[in-house]
CSV table of C-alpha atoms in Angstrom, one decimal:
chain,number,residue,atom,x,y,z
M,167,MET,CA,194.2,61.9,230.0
M,168,LEU,CA,194.4,58.3,229.1
M,169,SER,CA,196.4,57.7,226.0
M,170,ALA,CA,195.3,55.8,222.9
M,171,GLN,CA,197.7,53.0,223.8
M,172,GLN,CA,196.4,52.8,227.3
M,173,LEU,CA,192.9,52.6,226.2
M,174,ALA,CA,193.6,50.0,223.7
M,175,THR,CA,195.4,48.0,226.2
M,176,MET,CA,192.7,48.2,228.8
M,177,LEU,CA,189.9,47.3,226.4
M,178,THR,CA,191.8,44.4,225.0
M,179,LEU,CA,192.6,43.0,228.5
M,180,GLN,CA,189.0,43.6,229.5
M,181,ASP,CA,187.7,41.5,226.4
M,182,LYS,CA,190.2,38.7,227.0
M,183,MET,CA,189.1,38.5,230.7
M,184,ASN,CA,185.4,38.5,229.9
M,185,ALA,CA,186.0,35.9,227.2
M,186,LYS,CA,187.9,33.7,229.8
M,187,VAL,CA,184.8,33.8,232.0
M,188,ASN,CA,182.4,33.2,229.2
M,189,PRO,CA,183.5,32.9,225.5
M,190,ASP,CA,180.1,34.3,224.4
M,191,TRP,CA,180.1,37.1,227.1
M,192,LEU,CA,179.1,39.8,224.4
M,193,ASN,CA,175.6,38.1,223.9
M,194,ALA,CA,175.2,36.8,227.6
M,195,GLY,CA,173.1,39.8,228.7
M,196,TYR,CA,175.3,40.4,231.9
M,197,GLY,CA,174.4,43.6,233.7
M,198,TYR,CA,177.7,45.2,233.7
M,199,LEU,CA,176.3,48.6,234.5
M,200,ARG,CA,174.3,47.2,237.2
M,201,ALA,CA,177.5,45.9,238.7
M,202,ALA,CA,179.0,49.3,238.2
M,203,MET,CA,176.1,50.8,240.2
M,204,VAL,CA,176.6,48.5,243.1
M,205,GLU,CA,180.3,49.2,243.2
M,206,SER,CA,179.4,52.9,243.1
M,207,VAL,CA,177.3,52.6,246.1
M,208,GLU,CA,180.2,50.7,247.9
M,209,ALA,CA,182.5,53.7,247.0
M,210,ILE,CA,179.9,56.1,248.6
M,211,GLU,CA,180.2,53.8,251.8
M,212,HIS,CA,184.0,54.1,251.7
M,213,HIS,CA,183.7,57.9,251.4
M,214,GLY,CA,181.2,58.2,254.3
M,215,TRP,CA,177.8,59.8,254.1
M,216,LYS,CA,176.2,59.4,257.5
M,217,TRP,CA,175.7,62.9,259.0
M,218,TRP,CA,174.8,61.4,262.4
M,219,LYS,CA,178.1,59.7,263.1
M,220,ALA,CA,181.9,60.3,262.8
M,221,GLN,CA,183.2,58.9,259.4
M,222,HIS,CA,186.5,59.0,257.6
M,223,LYS,CA,187.1,58.8,254.0
M,224,ASP,CA,189.0,55.6,253.1
M,225,LEU,CA,190.9,56.7,250.0
M,226,PRO,CA,192.7,53.5,249.1
M,227,GLN,CA,189.4,51.6,249.2
M,228,LEU,CA,187.6,54.3,247.1
M,229,GLN,CA,190.4,54.0,244.5
M,230,MET,CA,190.0,50.1,244.4
M,231,GLU,CA,186.2,50.6,243.8
M,232,LEU,CA,187.0,53.0,240.9
M,233,VAL,CA,189.2,50.4,239.2
M,234,ASP,CA,186.4,47.7,239.7
M,235,ILE,CA,183.9,50.2,238.3
M,236,TRP,CA,186.2,50.9,235.3
M,237,HIS,CA,186.3,47.1,234.5
M,238,PHE,CA,182.5,47.1,234.1
M,239,ALA,CA,182.3,50.4,232.3
M,240,LEU,CA,184.8,49.0,229.6
M,241,SER,CA,182.7,46.0,229.3
M,242,ALA,CA,179.6,47.9,228.8
M,243,CYS,CA,181.4,50.0,226.1
M,244,ILE,CA,182.7,47.0,224.3
M,245,ILE,CA,179.1,45.5,224.1
M,246,ASP,CA,177.8,48.9,222.8
M,247,PHE,CA,180.3,48.5,219.9
M,248,LYS,CA,179.5,44.9,219.4
M,249,GLY,CA,183.1,43.8,220.4
M,250,ASP,CA,184.9,46.4,218.1
M,251,ILE,CA,187.8,47.4,220.4
M,252,ALA,CA,189.0,50.0,218.0
M,253,ALA,CA,185.6,51.7,218.0
M,254,SER,CA,185.3,51.5,221.7
M,255,ALA,CA,188.7,53.1,222.2
M,256,LYS,CA,187.8,55.8,219.7
M,257,SER,CA,184.5,56.6,221.5
M,258,ILE,CA,186.1,56.8,225.0
M,259,ALA,CA,188.9,58.9,223.7
M,260,ALA,CA,186.3,61.4,222.0
M,261,GLU,CA,184.5,61.7,225.3
M,262,LEU,CA,187.7,62.5,227.2
M,263,ALA,CA,188.9,65.0,224.5
M,264,SER,CA,185.5,66.9,224.6
M,265,GLY,CA,186.3,68.4,227.9
M,266,ASN,CA,182.6,68.3,228.7
M,267,THR,CA,181.8,68.3,232.4
M,268,GLN,CA,178.1,68.7,232.0
M,269,VAL,CA,175.9,65.6,232.8
M,270,THR,CA,172.2,65.6,232.2
M,271,PHE,CA,170.2,63.2,234.5
M,272,ASP,CA,166.4,63.2,234.9
M,273,GLN,CA,166.2,66.4,232.8
M,274,LYS,CA,168.5,68.3,235.0
M,275,ASN,CA,172.0,69.5,234.2
M,276,TYR,CA,174.9,69.0,236.5
M,277,ASP,CA,178.5,70.3,236.3
M,278,SER,CA,180.6,67.6,237.7
M,279,SER,CA,183.6,69.9,238.0
M,280,GLN,CA,181.5,71.9,240.5
M,281,LEU,CA,180.2,69.2,242.6
M,282,SER,CA,181.8,67.4,245.5
M,283,LEU,CA,183.1,64.0,245.4
M,284,LEU,CA,180.3,62.4,247.3
M,285,ASP,CA,177.7,64.2,244.9
M,286,ASN,CA,179.6,63.0,241.9
M,287,LEU,CA,179.6,59.3,243.1
M,288,GLU,CA,175.9,59.6,243.7
M,289,LEU,CA,175.3,61.0,240.2
M,290,MET,CA,177.4,58.2,238.7
M,291,THR,CA,175.4,55.7,240.8
M,292,GLY,CA,172.1,57.1,239.3
M,293,LEU,CA,173.4,57.0,235.8
M,294,CYS,CA,174.5,53.4,236.1
M,295,ALA,CA,171.1,52.5,237.5
M,296,ALA,CA,169.5,54.0,234.3
M,297,LYS,CA,172.1,52.0,232.1
M,298,ARG,CA,174.3,55.0,231.3
M,299,PHE,CA,177.8,55.9,232.0
M,300,SER,CA,179.7,59.1,231.7
M,301,VAL,CA,183.4,58.7,231.1
M,302,PRO,CA,184.3,62.6,231.8
M,303,LEU,CA,182.2,62.2,235.1
M,304,PHE,CA,184.2,59.1,236.0
M,305,MET,CA,187.5,60.7,235.2
M,306,GLN,CA,186.5,63.8,237.4
M,307,ILE,CA,185.9,61.4,240.2
M,308,VAL,CA,189.3,59.7,239.6
M,309,VAL,CA,190.8,63.1,240.0
M,310,GLN,CA,188.9,63.8,243.2
M,311,CYS,CA,190.2,60.6,244.6
M,312,ASP,CA,193.9,61.8,244.0
M,313,MET,CA,194.5,59.4,241.1
M,314,SER,CA,196.1,60.4,237.9
M,315,ALA,CA,195.2,58.7,234.6
M,316,ASP,CA,198.4,56.8,234.8
M,317,GLU,CA,197.6,55.5,238.1
M,318,LEU,CA,194.1,54.4,237.0
M,319,TYR,CA,195.8,52.6,234.1
M,320,ARG,CA,198.5,51.0,236.5
M,321,GLN,CA,196.0,49.8,239.0
M,322,TYR,CA,193.6,48.6,236.2
M,323,VAL,CA,196.3,46.6,234.5
M,324,GLY,CA,197.7,45.2,237.6
M,325,LYS,CA,194.4,43.8,238.9
M,326,ASN,CA,193.5,42.4,235.4
M,327,VAL,CA,196.8,40.7,234.9
M,328,LEU,CA,196.7,39.3,238.5
M,329,ASN,CA,193.3,37.9,237.8
M,330,PHE,CA,194.5,36.2,234.5
M,331,PHE,CA,197.6,34.9,236.5
M,332,ARG,CA,195.4,33.4,239.2
M,333,GLN,CA,193.2,31.8,236.6
M,334,ASP,CA,196.1,30.2,234.7
M,335,ASN,CA,197.5,28.8,238.0
M,336,GLY,CA,194.6,26.9,239.5
M,337,TYR,CA,192.6,29.6,241.1
M,338,LYS,CA,189.3,28.0,239.9
M,339,ASP,CA,190.1,24.5,241.1
M,340,GLY,CA,191.8,25.6,244.4
M,341,THR,CA,195.3,24.8,243.7
M,342,TYR,CA,196.5,28.4,243.3
M,343,ILE,CA,199.1,29.4,246.0
M,344,LYS,CA,198.2,33.0,247.0
M,345,VAL,CA,201.0,33.5,249.6
M,346,TRP,CA,204.7,32.7,248.7
M,347,GLN,CA,207.8,33.8,250.3
M,348,GLY,CA,205.7,35.0,253.2
M,349,ARG,CA,203.9,37.7,251.1
M,350,GLU,CA,200.6,37.8,249.3
M,351,ASP,CA,200.4,37.8,245.5
M,352,ASN,CA,199.2,41.4,245.4
M,353,GLU,CA,202.2,42.4,247.2
M,354,HIS,CA,204.5,40.8,244.7
M,355,LEU,CA,202.4,42.5,242.0
M,356,VAL,CA,203.1,46.0,243.4
M,357,ASP,CA,207.0,45.1,243.3
M,358,VAL,CA,206.7,43.9,239.8
M,359,MET,CA,204.9,46.9,238.5
M,360,ASN,CA,207.1,49.4,240.3
M,361,ALA,CA,210.2,47.9,238.5
M,362,LEU,CA,208.5,48.4,235.1
M,363,ASP,CA,208.2,51.2,232.7
M,364,LEU,CA,204.5,52.1,232.5
M,365,SER,CA,204.8,53.6,229.0
M,366,LYS,CA,205.8,50.4,227.3
M,367,PRO,CA,203.1,49.0,225.0
M,368,GLU,CA,203.8,45.5,226.4
M,369,PHE,CA,203.5,46.6,229.9
M,370,SER,CA,200.7,44.1,230.7
M,371,ASP,CA,202.8,41.2,229.3
M,372,LEU,CA,205.8,42.2,231.2
M,373,VAL,CA,203.8,42.3,234.5
M,374,TYR,CA,202.5,38.7,233.8
M,375,GLU,CA,206.0,37.6,233.1
M,376,GLY,CA,207.3,39.2,236.3
M,377,LEU,CA,204.7,37.4,238.5
M,378,LYS,CA,205.5,34.1,236.6
M,379,ALA,CA,209.2,34.5,237.4
M,380,ARG,CA,208.4,34.9,241.1
M,381,TYR,CA,205.7,32.2,241.5
M,382,PRO,CA,206.8,29.0,243.1
M,383,GLN,CA,207.3,26.3,240.6
M,384,ASN,CA,206.3,22.7,241.2
C-alpha cells in the first residue's frame, strides 16, 4: 500500500507539474479523466484483446500506461479537493485502507479481485468515461501488472522529475539535450534512481540532483 509520505510526495509533484504547464490549471477545465480513459484504452491495446489473431501482453508498456493514468487520476483528485493536497492524500489513503474491491458501474456490482486484468482495464475505462475513478480498482490493476506500490511510486516520481528536468533545461524551446554520454536521459534516470533510497522523503529532490550532476554543462 502507498504510504502517507509517498502520497504526499506524488500529489505535490503533480500539482507543481500541472502549475508549470498552466498556473491556473485548477480552473482550466482540463479533462484529466478523459485523458485517463484514453490511456486505459491504450493499456488494453498493450494487453491484447483481439481473439482472431495472436497477441502477446506487453507488460513494460502496460506499466508505463498505468503510471500515465496515475498522473491524470491524481490531478482529478486535487481538483475535487480544490487544490488541497492534504485532503487529497487523506481521501486516497481512506480508499486504499477500506479494502473495498467492489465497484458499481451502470447499476451493476463488480468485484475487481475476481476479474481478469483485461476486464478490470475495461471497467476502469468505463468509469473514467463516466468521470469517475476507483483507486482500489486501479491498485488491483497495478498488482495484476506485476507492480508493487513502491514500484508505482518509483516509476511515477522518476517520470515526473524527468519531465521537470527537461522543462528546466530547454525542452520547450528545443535546446534540451536528450542523449548524452551515448545514452538517453531515461537511461540515466534509471541509474540515478537505482542508487537512491526510495524511503527518503527527499527522494524526488535527490533524483533531480542526480540528473543535474550527470547532464552536460555548457
